[in-house]
CSV table of C-alpha atoms and ligand atoms in Angstrom, one decimal:
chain,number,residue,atom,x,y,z
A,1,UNK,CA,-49.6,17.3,-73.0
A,2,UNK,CA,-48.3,21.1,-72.1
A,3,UNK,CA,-46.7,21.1,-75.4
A,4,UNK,CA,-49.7,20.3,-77.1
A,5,UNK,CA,-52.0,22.8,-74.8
A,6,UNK,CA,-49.5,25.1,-76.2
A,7,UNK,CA,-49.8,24.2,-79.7
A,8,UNK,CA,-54.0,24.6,-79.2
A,9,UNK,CA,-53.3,27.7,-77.3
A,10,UNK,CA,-51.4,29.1,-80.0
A,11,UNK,CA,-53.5,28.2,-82.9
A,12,UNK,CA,-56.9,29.1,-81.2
A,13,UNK,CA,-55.9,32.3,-80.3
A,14,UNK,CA,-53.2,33.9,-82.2
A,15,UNK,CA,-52.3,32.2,-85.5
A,16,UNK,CA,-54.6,29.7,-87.0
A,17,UNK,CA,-54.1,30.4,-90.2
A,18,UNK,CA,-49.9,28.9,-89.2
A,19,UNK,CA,-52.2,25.5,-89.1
A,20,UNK,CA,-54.2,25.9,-92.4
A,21,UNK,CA,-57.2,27.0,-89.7
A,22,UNK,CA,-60.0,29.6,-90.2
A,23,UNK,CA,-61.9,30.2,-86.9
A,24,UNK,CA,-65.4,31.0,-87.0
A,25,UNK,CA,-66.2,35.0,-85.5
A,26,UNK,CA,-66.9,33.1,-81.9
A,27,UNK,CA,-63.4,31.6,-81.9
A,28,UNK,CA,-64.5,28.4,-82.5
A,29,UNK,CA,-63.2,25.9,-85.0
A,30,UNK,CA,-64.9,22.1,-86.1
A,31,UNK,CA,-63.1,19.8,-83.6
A,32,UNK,CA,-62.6,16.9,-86.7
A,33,UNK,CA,-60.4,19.7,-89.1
A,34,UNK,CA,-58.6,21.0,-85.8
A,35,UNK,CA,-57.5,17.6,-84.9
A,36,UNK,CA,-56.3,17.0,-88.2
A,37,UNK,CA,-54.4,20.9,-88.9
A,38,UNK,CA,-52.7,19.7,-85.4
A,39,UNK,CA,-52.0,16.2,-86.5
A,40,UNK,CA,-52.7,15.1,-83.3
A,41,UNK,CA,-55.4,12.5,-82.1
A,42,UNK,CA,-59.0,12.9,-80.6
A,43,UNK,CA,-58.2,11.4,-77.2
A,44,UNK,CA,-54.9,13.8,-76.7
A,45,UNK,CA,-57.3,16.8,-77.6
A,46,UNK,CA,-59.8,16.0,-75.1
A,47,UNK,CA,-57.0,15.0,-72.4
A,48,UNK,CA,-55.9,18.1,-72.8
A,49,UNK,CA,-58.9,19.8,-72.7
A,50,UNK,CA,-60.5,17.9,-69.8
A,51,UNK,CA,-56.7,18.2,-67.4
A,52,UNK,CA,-55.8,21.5,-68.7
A,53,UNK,CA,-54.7,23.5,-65.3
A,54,UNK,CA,-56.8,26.8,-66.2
A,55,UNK,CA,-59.2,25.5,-68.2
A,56,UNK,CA,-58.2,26.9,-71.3
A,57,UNK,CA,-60.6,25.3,-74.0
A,58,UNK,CA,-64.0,24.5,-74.6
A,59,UNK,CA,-65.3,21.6,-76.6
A,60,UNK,CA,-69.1,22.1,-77.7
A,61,UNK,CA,-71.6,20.4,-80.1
A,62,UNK,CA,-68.3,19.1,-82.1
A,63,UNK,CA,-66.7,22.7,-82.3
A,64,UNK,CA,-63.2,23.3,-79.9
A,65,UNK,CA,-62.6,27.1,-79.2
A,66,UNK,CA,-60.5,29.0,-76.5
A,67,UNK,CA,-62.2,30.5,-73.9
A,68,UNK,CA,-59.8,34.0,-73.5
A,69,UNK,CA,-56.5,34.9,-74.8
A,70,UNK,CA,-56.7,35.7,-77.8
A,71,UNK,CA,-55.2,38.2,-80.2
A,72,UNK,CA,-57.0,37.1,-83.1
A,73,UNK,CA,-60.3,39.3,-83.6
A,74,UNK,CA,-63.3,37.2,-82.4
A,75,UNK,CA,-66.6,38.2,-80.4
A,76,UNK,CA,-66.4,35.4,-77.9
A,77,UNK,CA,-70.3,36.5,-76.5
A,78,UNK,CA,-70.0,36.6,-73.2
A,79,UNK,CA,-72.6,38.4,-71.0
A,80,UNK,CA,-71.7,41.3,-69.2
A,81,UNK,CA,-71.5,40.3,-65.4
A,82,UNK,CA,-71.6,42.3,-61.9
A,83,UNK,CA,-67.7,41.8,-61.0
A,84,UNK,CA,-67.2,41.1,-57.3
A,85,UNK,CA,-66.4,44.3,-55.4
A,86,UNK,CA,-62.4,44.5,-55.9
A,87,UNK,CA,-60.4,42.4,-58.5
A,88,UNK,CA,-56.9,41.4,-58.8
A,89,UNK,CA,-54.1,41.8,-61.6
A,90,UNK,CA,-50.7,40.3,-61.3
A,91,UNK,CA,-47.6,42.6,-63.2
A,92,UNK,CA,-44.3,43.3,-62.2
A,93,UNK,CA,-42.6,46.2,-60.9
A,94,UNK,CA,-40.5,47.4,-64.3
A,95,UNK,CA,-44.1,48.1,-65.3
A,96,UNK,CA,-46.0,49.9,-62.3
A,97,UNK,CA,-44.8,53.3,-63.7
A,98,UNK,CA,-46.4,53.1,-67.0
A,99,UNK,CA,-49.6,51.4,-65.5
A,100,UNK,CA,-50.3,53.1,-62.8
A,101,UNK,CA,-49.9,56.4,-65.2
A,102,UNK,CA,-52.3,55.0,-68.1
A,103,UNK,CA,-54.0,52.4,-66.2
A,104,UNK,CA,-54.0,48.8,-67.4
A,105,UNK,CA,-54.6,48.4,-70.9
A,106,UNK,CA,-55.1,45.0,-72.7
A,107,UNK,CA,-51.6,45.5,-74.5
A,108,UNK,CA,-51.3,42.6,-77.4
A,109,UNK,CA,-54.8,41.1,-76.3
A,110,UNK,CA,-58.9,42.4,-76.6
A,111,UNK,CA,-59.0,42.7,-72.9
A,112,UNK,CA,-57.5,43.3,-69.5
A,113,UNK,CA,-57.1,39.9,-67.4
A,114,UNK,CA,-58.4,40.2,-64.3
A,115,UNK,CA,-58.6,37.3,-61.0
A,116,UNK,CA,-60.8,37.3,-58.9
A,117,UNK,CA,-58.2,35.7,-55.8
A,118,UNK,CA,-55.0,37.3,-55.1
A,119,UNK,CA,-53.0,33.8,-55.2
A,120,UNK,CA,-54.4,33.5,-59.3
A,121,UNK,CA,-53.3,37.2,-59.8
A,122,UNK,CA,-49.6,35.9,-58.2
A,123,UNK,CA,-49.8,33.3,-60.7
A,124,UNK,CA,-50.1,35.5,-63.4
A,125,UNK,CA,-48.0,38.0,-62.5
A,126,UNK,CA,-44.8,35.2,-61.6
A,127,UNK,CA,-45.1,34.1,-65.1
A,128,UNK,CA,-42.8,37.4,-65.8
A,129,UNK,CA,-40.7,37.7,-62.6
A,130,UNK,CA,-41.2,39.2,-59.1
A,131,UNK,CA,-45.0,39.6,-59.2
A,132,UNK,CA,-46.4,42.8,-58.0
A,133,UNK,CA,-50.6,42.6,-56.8
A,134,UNK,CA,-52.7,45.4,-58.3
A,135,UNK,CA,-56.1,45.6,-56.5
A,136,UNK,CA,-58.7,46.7,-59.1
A,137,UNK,CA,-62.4,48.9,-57.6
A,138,UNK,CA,-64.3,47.0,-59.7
A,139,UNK,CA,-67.6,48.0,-58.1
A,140,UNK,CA,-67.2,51.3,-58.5
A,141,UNK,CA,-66.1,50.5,-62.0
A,142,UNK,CA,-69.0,49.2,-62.7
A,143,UNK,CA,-71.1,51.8,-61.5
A,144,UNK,CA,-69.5,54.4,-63.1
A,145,UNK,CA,-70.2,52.5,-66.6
A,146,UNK,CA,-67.4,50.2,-67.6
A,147,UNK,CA,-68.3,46.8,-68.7
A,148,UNK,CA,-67.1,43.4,-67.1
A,149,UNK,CA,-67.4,39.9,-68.7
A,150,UNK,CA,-66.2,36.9,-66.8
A,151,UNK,CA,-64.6,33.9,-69.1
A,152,UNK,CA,-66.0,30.4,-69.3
A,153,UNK,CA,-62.9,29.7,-67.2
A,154,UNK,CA,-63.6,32.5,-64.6
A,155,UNK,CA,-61.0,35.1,-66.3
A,156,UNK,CA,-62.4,38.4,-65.5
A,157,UNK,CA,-62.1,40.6,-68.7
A,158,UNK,CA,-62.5,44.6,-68.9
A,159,UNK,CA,-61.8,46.8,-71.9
A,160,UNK,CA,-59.4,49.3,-70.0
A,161,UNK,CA,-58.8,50.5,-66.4
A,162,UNK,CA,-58.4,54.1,-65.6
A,163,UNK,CA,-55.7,55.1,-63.2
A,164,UNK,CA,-57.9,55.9,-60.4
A,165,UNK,CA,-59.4,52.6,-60.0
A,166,UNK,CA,-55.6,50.9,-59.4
A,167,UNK,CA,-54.1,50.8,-56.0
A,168,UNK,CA,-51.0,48.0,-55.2
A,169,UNK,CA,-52.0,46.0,-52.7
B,1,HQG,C1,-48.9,44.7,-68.6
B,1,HQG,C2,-52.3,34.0,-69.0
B,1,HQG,C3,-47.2,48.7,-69.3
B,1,HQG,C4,-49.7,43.7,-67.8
B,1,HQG,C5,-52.5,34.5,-67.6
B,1,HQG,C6,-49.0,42.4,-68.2
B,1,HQG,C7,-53.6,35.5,-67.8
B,1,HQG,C8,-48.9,47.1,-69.0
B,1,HQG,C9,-48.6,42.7,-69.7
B,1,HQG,C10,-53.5,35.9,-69.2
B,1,HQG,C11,-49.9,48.1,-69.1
B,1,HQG,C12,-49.6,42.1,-70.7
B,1,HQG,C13,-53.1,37.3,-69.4
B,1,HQG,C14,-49.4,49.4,-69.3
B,1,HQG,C15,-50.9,46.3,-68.7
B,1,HQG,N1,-48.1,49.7,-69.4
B,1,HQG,N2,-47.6,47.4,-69.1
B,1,HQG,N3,-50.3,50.5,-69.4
B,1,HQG,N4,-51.1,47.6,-68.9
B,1,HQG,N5,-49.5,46.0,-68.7
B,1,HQG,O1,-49.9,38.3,-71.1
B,1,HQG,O2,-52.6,39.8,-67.6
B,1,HQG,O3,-51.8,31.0,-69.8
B,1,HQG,O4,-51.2,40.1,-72.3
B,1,HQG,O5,-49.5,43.9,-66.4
B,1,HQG,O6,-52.9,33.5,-66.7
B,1,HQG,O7,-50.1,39.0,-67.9
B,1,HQG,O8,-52.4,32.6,-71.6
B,1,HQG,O9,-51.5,39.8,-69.8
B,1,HQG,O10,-47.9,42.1,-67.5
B,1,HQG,O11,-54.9,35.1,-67.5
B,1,HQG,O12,-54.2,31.2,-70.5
B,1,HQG,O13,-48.7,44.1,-69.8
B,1,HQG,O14,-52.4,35.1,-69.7
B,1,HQG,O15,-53.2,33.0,-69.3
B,1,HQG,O16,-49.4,40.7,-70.7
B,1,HQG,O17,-51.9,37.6,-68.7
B,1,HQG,P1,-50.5,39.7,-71.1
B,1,HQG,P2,-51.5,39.1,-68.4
B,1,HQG,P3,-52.8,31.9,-70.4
């Protein structure tokens, strides 16, 4: 099943075409053709989809598309939503200079990831080593203009943030 989250993972958000697959500009994909490109089953799909740790897909009126991630261009159509007053990022230390210098900028993806909790923003950062907390203002980012959206699975998302608004926690 991980392999296979991978697999979806990797085809909904950075190389569909590597499957035969065109994605619609939301991301999304008919769920009939996706199965088939993946030559997989139905029922593994929707296991997947419905166990997957973080919530990673979304399955709606027959279409499957990834909720954040991706480095494919799509305009997923999210709302933009009042963040809570401080967010979290998980990095690790080789790359505190260069952030806290130019801020956190969404790298190989359209956004900057954001968590909400410190123990998600662990999470992500352990994925690379030793993870290092940044705690994000993102009230005052908000009220000094910059836009937030929040993912379908609670993935805070922000174009960019400025220097200023990073202290390690
Ligand atoms: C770092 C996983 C140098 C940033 C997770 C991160 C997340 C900079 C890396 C989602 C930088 C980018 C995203 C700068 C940022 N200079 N390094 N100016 N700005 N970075 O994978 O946040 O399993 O694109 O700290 O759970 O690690 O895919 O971002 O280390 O939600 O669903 O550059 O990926 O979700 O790495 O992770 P990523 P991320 P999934």
């Amino acid at each position: 099943m991980i392999r296979l989250s991978k697999r979806m993972s990797k085809h909904l958000r950075h190389s569909p075409e590597s499957a035969g697959l065109t994605l619609d500009p939301a991301g999304w994909v008919d769920l009939d053709t996706f199965v088939r490109a993946l030559r997989t089953t139905h029922d593994d799909v929707l296991e997947v989809v419905a166990g997957n740790d973080k919530q990673r897909f979304t399955i709606e009126d027959g279409r499957i598309r990834a909720n954040q991630g991706h480095t494919v261009e799509v305009e997923l159509d999210l709302p933009v939503a009042e963040p809570p007053a401080v967010l979290y990022h998980g990095t690790i230390a080789k790359f505190l200079p260069d952030i806290l210098n130019e801020g956190l900028r969404p790298m190989f993806r359209h956004d900057v990831h954001l968590s909400a909790t410190v123990d998600t923003a662990v999470r992500v950062g352990a994925r690379r080593g030793k993870p290092v907390i940044l705690e994000v203002a993102a009230h005052k980012m908000r009220a000094d203009g910059h836009e937030f959206r929040v993912s379908a699975n609670n993935v805070w998302l922000t174009q960019a943030v400025p220097p200023p608004y990073l202290k390690v926690w």
